Amino acid sequence: MITGESMPVSKSPGDGVIGGTVNRSGMVLVLATGVGADSMLSKVVRLIEDAQVAKAPIQAYADKVSAVFVPAIVVIATVTWVTWFSLASAGALPSEWTDVEGEFLFSFLFAITVLVIACPCALGLATPTAVMVGTGLGARMGILIKGGAPLETAHAVSHVVFDKTGTLTKGQPAVTAVRAFDAIRADEDRLLWLAGSAETGSEHPIGRAIVAAASSGRKLSTIQDFEAVAGRGLRCRLVEDGSSVLVGNVRFMSENGVDMTPAMLEAVREEEEKGQTVAVVHAGVAQGGKPLGLVCVSDPVRPEASAAVAALTGRGVGTSLVSGDNWRVARAIAASVGIRHVVAEALPAGKVDAVRDLQREGNKVAVVGDGINDAPAMAQSDLGIAVGAGTDVAMEAAGVVLVRSNLLDVVAALDISRVTFRRIRINLFFSLAYNCLGVPIAAGALYPLIHARLPPEVAALAMALSSVSVVMSSLSLRYYQPPIGSHRSEVFEPASAVLIEMNRL
């Protein structure tokens, strides 16, 4: 739960355990050494709170401009009236310009037109309309973006940190390889059937994974004389043919007189280097002899993980794997998906430190995780991304939730953010450009050349159209399709399933 191992960990007298974890078999007497504020859960909560307080607020560019816009326009309108009225009163203007309206009204209409044509609305709408459409676009694709702050942060992400168990992997042990040493004695199908039959009496997660794989489409044998040896393996006898079956690790085989050749031991080492748990299988009427082969169990990598990492790398975004699991498994998983930077055996505080190290290097860091142990790192990061199948604590600490639990949506979320933020910049540019062009014209900058003033009613129409154009610009985001993501997969999740998951969140 906290350290993130994909397989159960054996504990001996004197070892430390964490509250909330599950004892798989037997009885256990535990001495509580950390209670109340000293418990692991309290420490995790403090890490989250400290990280959230330390996070700097995001600056809103449009708000800064809008704060001075209206006073500036009032000043410009006043200066416009004073300038025209002063020139007219001093006789510096041709008399025919002011004969009809009079000097005061002639000057005053320029000031009114400036006030009317100036459009703080376009500036005020530039950001929220794009944010609204961008978050709605993400929601339709199963990517829940919690407001404008995460959306703005995501566009600048330069490094993504992945958790391992339940994020890069499926979080459920499964048989990932079967190797028969002698196909004449027992091929891979027979080997898996023998191991599955023997494991029907086991409560271990590895045993359940083997049984699930072996029982697919066929019936397993009934067993008798079952005996499990903790941390080693099991032995039993098949009722079907009376064969004695041993399933366990290399040490268990050696203790039972099973001879493993150097080539067999090398095969075990090769599979363990891939991060797999290896079960050696032996069957025969009597003990001794050589094993039949290997059944390998691991927490399988999500099928889209490699493509997601490659897509991030192609966009210039760095990737890291930070896990509480052991170094061997973490390195194997990282290598299989194309991640080079690995931090293993990291507790929640260690994950926070890893994120801080990346931030000190100048990176904008996003953390993708699913568990309680990932929540502090998410809170410390610039952007937390939670897998939808994860814990409520992780989803609370995250700014983005992937409802479909598909890692390709990490890339899609960053793409949506970048496109949305680019649209915000375009909206702000045209809003400012409109005002920079419209205000001088309204103030009469072209009057000496064309002898015509922009009527206030036309200025009002131009002001309204500028606001409408900003809204239409933002609405155009609705038609954007990220080039990668679960929405482009061949198998789509039903919309009803996504809505059910969104309601749960």
XYZ file of C-alpha atoms in Angstrom:
505
model
C 0.000 0.000 0.000
C 2.821 2.400 0.868
C 5.954 0.906 -0.664
C 4.268 -0.278 -3.868
C 5.651 -3.799 -4.326
C 3.820 -5.767 -6.990
C 4.213 -9.038 -5.039
C 3.719 -9.877 -1.336
C 6.825 -9.414 0.824
C 7.888 -11.999 3.405
C 8.293 -10.677 6.941
C 10.265 -12.190 9.811
C 10.195 -11.526 13.576
C 11.505 -8.025 14.228
C 10.662 -6.630 10.775
C 8.688 -3.388 10.509
C 5.194 -3.429 9.021
C 2.862 -0.595 8.004
C -0.661 -0.193 9.333
C -3.341 -0.972 6.764
C -1.349 -3.625 4.918
C -2.736 -7.174 4.680
C -1.354 -10.342 6.271
C -1.885 -13.003 3.606
C -1.588 -16.135 5.778
C -1.158 -17.272 9.390
C -1.307 -15.222 12.577
C 0.829 -12.224 13.363
C 1.482 -10.343 16.603
C 2.264 -6.687 15.952
C 3.670 -4.092 18.354
C 2.390 -0.595 17.515
C 5.388 1.758 17.535
C 3.775 4.706 15.747
C 0.235 5.786 16.625
C -1.750 8.991 16.176
C 0.436 11.704 14.688
C 3.317 9.223 14.342
C 1.397 6.759 12.161
C 2.304 6.365 8.491
C -1.084 7.739 7.394
C -0.591 10.903 9.459
C 2.866 11.370 7.981
C 1.440 11.045 4.456
C -1.256 13.631 5.253
C 1.394 16.061 6.573
C 3.489 15.593 3.437
C 0.464 16.452 1.269
C -0.458 19.505 3.349
C 3.118 20.846 3.369
C 3.438 20.450 -0.403
C 0.099 22.134 -1.105
C 0.893 25.129 1.118
C 4.318 25.594 -0.496
C 2.946 25.571 -4.045
C 3.038 29.029 -5.650
C -0.248 30.367 -7.101
C -0.549 30.586 -10.856
C -0.445 34.091 -12.291
C -3.357 35.150 -14.504
C -2.084 37.339 -17.331
C -5.507 38.602 -18.348
C -6.331 39.705 -14.792
C -3.171 41.806 -14.649
C -4.054 43.592 -17.875
C -7.724 44.027 -16.949
C -6.783 45.564 -13.588
C -5.283 48.615 -15.336
C -7.298 48.546 -18.559
C -10.410 50.472 -17.488
C -8.531 53.268 -15.656
C -6.210 53.598 -18.650
C -9.133 53.922 -21.079
C -10.795 56.567 -18.888
C -7.530 58.528 -18.875
C -7.174 58.175 -22.665
C -10.776 59.338 -23.211
C -10.206 62.350 -20.951
C -6.964 63.256 -22.712
C -8.742 62.872 -26.070
C -11.497 65.304 -25.088
C -9.071 67.785 -23.546
C -6.787 67.668 -26.598
C -9.507 68.189 -29.216
C -11.299 70.831 -27.150
C -8.063 72.729 -26.503
C -7.140 72.690 -30.188
C -10.617 73.805 -31.221
C -10.731 76.602 -28.634
C -7.310 77.834 -29.698
C -8.411 78.004 -33.336
C -5.884 75.391 -34.379
C -8.581 73.409 -36.186
C -10.397 74.400 -39.392
C -13.673 76.083 -38.469
C -15.721 73.829 -40.759
C -14.861 70.863 -38.504
C -16.743 72.347 -35.545
C -19.373 74.561 -37.164
C -22.169 71.979 -37.049
C -21.644 70.407 -33.614
C -19.784 73.070 -31.758
C -16.384 72.792 -30.160
C -17.543 70.989 -26.990
C -19.725 68.321 -28.650
C -17.204 67.818 -31.431
C -14.506 67.004 -28.852
C -16.837 65.139 -26.498
C -17.979 62.635 -29.162
C -14.378 61.532 -29.690
C -14.078 60.791 -25.958
C -17.406 58.895 -25.903
C -16.347 56.790 -28.892
C -13.104 55.857 -27.107
C -15.044 54.691 -24.050
C -17.498 52.700 -26.177
C -15.054 50.957 -28.498
C -12.657 49.894 -25.748
C -13.451 46.283 -24.829
C -12.338 44.871 -21.475
C -14.906 42.117 -22.076
C -12.766 40.527 -24.795
C -9.778 40.481 -22.452
C -11.895 39.078 -19.642
C -13.381 36.366 -21.883
C -10.102 35.322 -23.513
C -9.012 32.984 -20.711
C -12.194 31.568 -19.084
C -13.907 30.696 -22.364
C -10.867 28.770 -23.605
C -10.493 27.040 -20.224
C -14.153 26.058 -20.230
C -13.963 24.565 -23.715
C -10.595 22.879 -23.018
C -11.792 21.180 -19.828
C -14.999 20.135 -21.589
C -12.958 18.668 -24.436
C -10.912 16.663 -21.936
C -14.034 15.456 -20.112
C -15.514 14.088 -23.349
C -12.316 12.055 -23.778
C -12.302 10.735 -20.229
C -9.725 13.257 -18.966
C -11.008 15.250 -16.008
C -9.074 18.519 -15.642
C -9.878 20.249 -12.359
C -10.129 23.839 -13.552
C -7.897 26.406 -15.150
C -4.862 26.086 -12.864
C -4.003 22.452 -13.812
C -4.814 23.211 -17.451
C -2.395 26.128 -17.501
C 0.295 24.192 -15.611
C 0.136 21.156 -17.900
C 1.243 23.070 -20.991
C 4.635 23.798 -19.388
C 5.354 20.262 -18.077
C 8.881 19.206 -19.030
C 9.233 15.991 -17.006
C 6.751 13.227 -16.129
C 7.343 10.916 -13.151
C 5.539 7.566 -13.266
C 4.679 5.288 -10.370
C 5.089 1.586 -11.164
C 2.499 -0.679 -9.560
C -0.992 0.093 -10.847
C 0.258 2.895 -13.099
C 2.820 1.549 -15.565
C 1.649 -1.955 -14.641
C -1.855 -3.355 -14.248
C -1.442 -3.958 -10.507
C -2.564 -7.604 -10.746
C -0.083 -10.536 -10.950
C -0.450 -12.691 -14.061
C 1.435 -15.481 -15.800
C 3.677 -13.797 -18.331
C 5.929 -16.668 -19.482
C 6.110 -20.479 -19.427
C 9.381 -22.276 -20.290
C 9.516 -26.058 -20.714
C 12.973 -27.638 -20.308
C 11.978 -30.885 -22.064
C 8.986 -30.723 -24.412
C 8.900 -34.514 -24.642
C 8.360 -34.933 -20.906
C 6.003 -31.968 -20.621
C 5.283 -29.180 -23.075
C 4.349 -25.656 -21.956
C 0.625 -26.427 -21.887
C 1.148 -29.520 -19.716
C 3.582 -27.631 -17.508
C 1.085 -24.849 -16.819
C -1.655 -27.423 -16.124
C 0.534 -29.209 -13.547
C 1.445 -25.944 -11.791
C -2.159 -24.730 -11.833
C -3.470 -27.992 -10.401
C -0.917 -27.863 -7.585
C -1.656 -24.220 -6.799
C -5.419 -24.779 -6.349
C -4.715 -25.301 -2.660
C -2.689 -22.080 -2.336
C -3.915 -18.684 -1.125
C -0.820 -16.850 -2.364
C -1.390 -14.168 -5.078
C 1.195 -15.857 -7.309
C -0.649 -19.156 -6.909
C -3.964 -17.564 -7.770
C -2.434 -16.033 -10.902
C -1.133 -19.444 -12.020
C -4.514 -21.079 -11.346
C -6.316 -18.375 -13.340
C -4.019 -18.906 -16.337
C -4.081 -22.713 -16.158
C -7.843 -23.106 -15.689
C -8.787 -21.094 -18.753
C -10.934 -23.414 -20.852
C -10.056 -26.647 -19.037
C -10.472 -28.509 -15.763
C -7.610 -28.861 -13.310
C -6.786 -32.012 -11.380
C -7.910 -32.638 -7.824
C -5.003 -32.756 -5.366
C -4.239 -34.407 -2.040
C -1.461 -34.320 0.575
C -1.085 -30.587 0.005
C 1.672 -28.857 1.984
C 2.819 -25.242 1.665
C 6.219 -24.103 2.919
C 6.234 -20.344 3.576
C 8.745 -18.473 1.438
C 9.740 -21.650 -0.456
C 6.913 -23.345 -2.356
C 4.461 -26.239 -2.094
C 4.145 -29.970 -2.635
C 1.104 -32.116 -3.347
C -0.079 -35.269 -5.124
C -2.404 -35.343 -8.124
C -5.424 -37.592 -7.692
C -5.585 -38.098 -11.464
C -2.324 -40.065 -11.886
C -0.701 -40.081 -8.451
C 2.169 -37.830 -9.556
C 3.996 -35.855 -6.892
C 4.260 -32.166 -7.849
C 6.639 -29.572 -6.454
C 6.237 -25.863 -7.248
C 8.596 -23.334 -5.710
C 11.861 -21.452 -5.900
C 15.347 -22.800 -6.601
C 16.104 -23.246 -2.901
C 12.947 -25.317 -2.426
C 13.946 -27.564 -5.318
C 17.412 -28.072 -3.854
C 15.966 -28.956 -0.442
C 13.812 -31.636 -2.086
C 16.627 -33.240 -4.070
C 15.720 -31.810 -7.476
C 18.772 -31.406 -9.686
C 18.986 -28.114 -11.582
C 21.657 -27.869 -14.260
C 23.650 -24.642 -14.867
C 21.540 -24.000 -17.965
C 18.354 -24.238 -15.900
C 19.750 -21.905 -13.255
C 20.715 -19.456 -16.015
C 17.145 -19.601 -17.350
C 15.854 -18.728 -13.882
C 18.298 -15.819 -13.647
C 17.265 -14.500 -17.075
C 13.598 -14.425 -16.119
C 14.303 -12.812 -12.749
C 16.341 -10.116 -14.532
C 13.127 -9.232 -16.363
C 11.467 -8.523 -13.013
C 9.474 -11.751 -12.920
C 8.847 -14.130 -10.014
C 9.905 -17.599 -11.153
C 8.184 -20.805 -10.001
C 10.130 -23.996 -10.811
C 7.887 -27.002 -11.525
C 8.823 -30.653 -10.877
C 6.536 -33.673 -11.274
C 7.128 -37.398 -10.959
C 6.219 -40.523 -9.101
C 9.230 -40.082 -6.812
C 11.360 -37.168 -5.669
C 14.615 -36.291 -7.384
C 15.440 -35.903 -11.031
C 15.248 -32.706 -13.030
C 12.481 -30.067 -13.101
C 10.086 -29.844 -16.020
C 10.308 -26.082 -16.504
C 9.430 -22.622 -15.252
C 6.217 -20.664 -14.798
C 6.901 -16.918 -14.568
C 4.561 -14.500 -12.854
C 4.782 -10.732 -12.826
C 2.677 -7.617 -12.680
C 2.266 -7.116 -16.452
C 3.032 -3.761 -18.010
C 0.076 -1.894 -19.472
C 0.042 -2.447 -23.241
C 0.009 1.290 -23.994
C 2.837 2.200 -21.563
C 5.682 2.028 -24.114
C 3.745 4.102 -26.655
C 2.939 6.741 -24.010
C 6.589 7.051 -22.932
C 7.733 7.224 -26.558
C 5.152 9.932 -27.327
C 6.307 12.009 -24.341
C 9.943 11.631 -25.377
C 9.051 12.698 -28.905
C 7.518 15.891 -27.486
C 10.686 16.695 -25.563
C 9.254 15.657 -22.200
C 11.564 13.668 -19.911
C 10.358 10.580 -18.031
C 11.287 8.867 -14.766
C 10.110 5.835 -12.805
C 9.907 6.330 -9.033
C 8.747 3.249 -7.137
C 8.741 1.697 -3.701
C 9.477 -1.698 -5.239
C 12.961 -3.210 -5.322
C 15.627 -2.076 -7.783
C 15.621 -5.265 -9.864
C 11.908 -5.111 -10.654
C 11.892 -1.320 -11.094
C 14.790 -1.383 -13.550
C 13.230 -4.231 -15.531
C 9.886 -2.419 -15.872
C 11.602 0.857 -16.776
C 13.702 -0.831 -19.461
C 10.644 -2.529 -20.955
C 8.819 0.784 -21.488
C 11.818 2.928 -22.440
C 12.439 4.891 -19.218
C 16.083 5.493 -18.319
C 15.906 7.365 -15.011
C 14.836 5.094 -12.124
C 14.431 5.613 -8.377
C 13.455 2.476 -6.432
C 12.740 1.451 -2.830
C 11.316 4.944 -2.228
C 8.843 5.585 0.584
C 6.349 8.487 0.169
C 8.881 10.987 1.565
C 11.504 9.610 -0.836
C 9.164 10.180 -3.769
C 8.671 13.779 -2.647
C 12.458 14.221 -2.531
C 12.784 12.791 -6.052
C 10.240 15.316 -7.342
C 12.008 18.185 -5.559
C 15.328 17.169 -7.111
C 13.796 17.398 -10.585
C 12.220 20.764 -9.776
C 15.549 22.119 -8.555
C 16.940 21.267 -11.990
C 14.390 23.669 -13.486
C 11.783 21.114 -14.575
C 8.025 21.515 -14.428
C 7.139 18.097 -13.031
C 3.979 16.017 -13.433
C 3.522 12.889 -11.295
C 1.326 10.037 -12.556
C 0.164 7.632 -9.854
C -2.712 5.719 -8.367
C -1.997 4.989 -4.696
C -1.898 6.562 -1.250
C 1.892 6.475 -1.428
C 1.816 8.645 -4.573
C -0.352 11.430 -3.107
C 2.452 13.390 -1.366
C 4.565 13.384 -4.541
C 1.523 14.550 -6.553
C 0.950 17.403 -4.121
C 4.622 18.425 -4.315
C 4.693 18.277 -8.101
C 3.560 21.062 -10.392
C 0.814 18.768 -11.723
C -0.620 15.555 -10.270
C -2.230 13.070 -12.678
C -4.230 10.239 -11.109
C -5.203 6.978 -12.775
C -8.984 6.666 -12.481
C -8.810 3.160 -11.023
C -6.639 4.416 -8.151
C -7.373 5.477 -4.588
C -9.519 8.429 -3.565
C -6.520 10.021 -1.812
C -4.516 10.053 -5.048
C -7.416 11.519 -7.033
C -7.930 14.230 -4.408
C -4.266 15.296 -4.647
C -4.281 15.267 -8.453
C -5.188 18.101 -10.789
C -6.011 15.708 -13.649
C -7.827 12.353 -13.424
C -7.639 9.763 -16.224
C -11.077 8.146 -16.058
C -10.193 5.379 -18.517
C -6.892 4.592 -16.727
C -5.100 4.721 -20.074
C -1.559 6.142 -20.044
C -1.952 7.513 -23.568
C -4.310 10.031 -21.982
C -1.327 11.539 -20.140
C -0.034 12.641 -23.538
C -3.518 13.714 -24.637
C -3.932 15.832 -21.478
C -0.654 17.661 -22.140
C -1.625 18.165 -25.794
C -5.040 19.580 -24.818
C -3.360 21.930 -22.350
C -0.839 23.171 -24.909
C -3.497 23.768 -27.564
C -5.784 25.501 -25.056
C -3.022 27.740 -23.715
C -2.012 28.600 -27.285
C -5.643 29.560 -27.949
C -5.631 31.759 -24.824
C -2.553 33.563 -26.132
C -4.199 34.038 -29.539
C -7.349 35.399 -27.852
C -5.325 37.816 -25.738
C -3.281 38.944 -28.740
C -6.315 39.748 -30.866
C -8.095 41.384 -27.918
C -5.132 43.647 -27.299
C -4.609 44.217 -31.026
C -8.275 45.217 -31.432
C -8.013 47.744 -28.619
C -4.631 49.042 -29.779
C -6.065 49.617 -33.264
C -9.597 50.660 -32.336
C -8.847 53.182 -29.585
C -6.603 55.471 -31.720
C -9.177 55.419 -34.540
C -11.954 56.240 -32.060
C -9.813 59.040 -30.630
C -9.702 60.652 -34.090
C -6.214 59.741 -35.240
C -7.479 59.427 -38.850
C -9.872 62.409 -38.762
C -7.391 64.915 -40.251
C -6.935 62.566 -43.221
C -10.455 61.323 -43.944
C -12.532 64.043 -42.222
C -14.848 61.406 -40.780
C -15.403 60.308 -37.208
C -16.195 56.736 -36.120
C -19.823 56.960 -34.908
C -20.354 55.763 -31.296
C -23.004 53.263 -32.442
C -20.526 51.666 -34.876
C -17.952 51.598 -32.089
C -20.482 49.762 -29.884
C -21.061 47.190 -32.625
C -17.309 46.695 -33.049
C -16.957 46.211 -29.301
C -19.667 43.518 -29.282
C -18.160 41.779 -32.290
C -14.756 41.644 -30.597
C -16.272 39.756 -27.662
C -18.139 37.409 -29.995
C -14.967 36.737 -31.982
C -13.100 35.731 -28.810
C -15.892 33.346 -27.824
C -15.979 31.832 -31.321
C -12.211 31.429 -31.255
C -12.447 29.500 -27.994
C -15.323 27.357 -29.276
C -13.164 26.256 -32.202
C -11.236 24.128 -29.663
C -14.200 21.762 -29.607
C -13.056 20.314 -32.918
C -9.503 19.577 -31.781
C -8.537 15.902 -31.677
C -5.285 15.033 -29.840
C -3.109 12.881 -32.123
C -2.748 10.245 -29.403
C -4.973 9.041 -26.556
C -7.530 6.424 -25.547
C -10.119 8.191 -27.743
C -8.156 6.921 -30.769
C -7.960 3.306 -29.560
C -9.706 0.631 -31.551
C -11.752 -0.410 -28.513
C -13.674 2.463 -26.954
C -15.061 2.415 -23.443
C -18.822 2.900 -23.461
C -19.885 6.441 -22.645
C -22.099 5.117 -19.834
C -19.071 3.539 -18.159
C -17.169 6.829 -18.315
C -20.125 8.702 -16.810
C -20.404 6.187 -13.970
C -16.700 6.608 -13.204
C -16.986 10.416 -13.359
C -19.872 10.307 -10.861
C -17.722 8.208 -8.526
C -15.001 10.863 -8.674
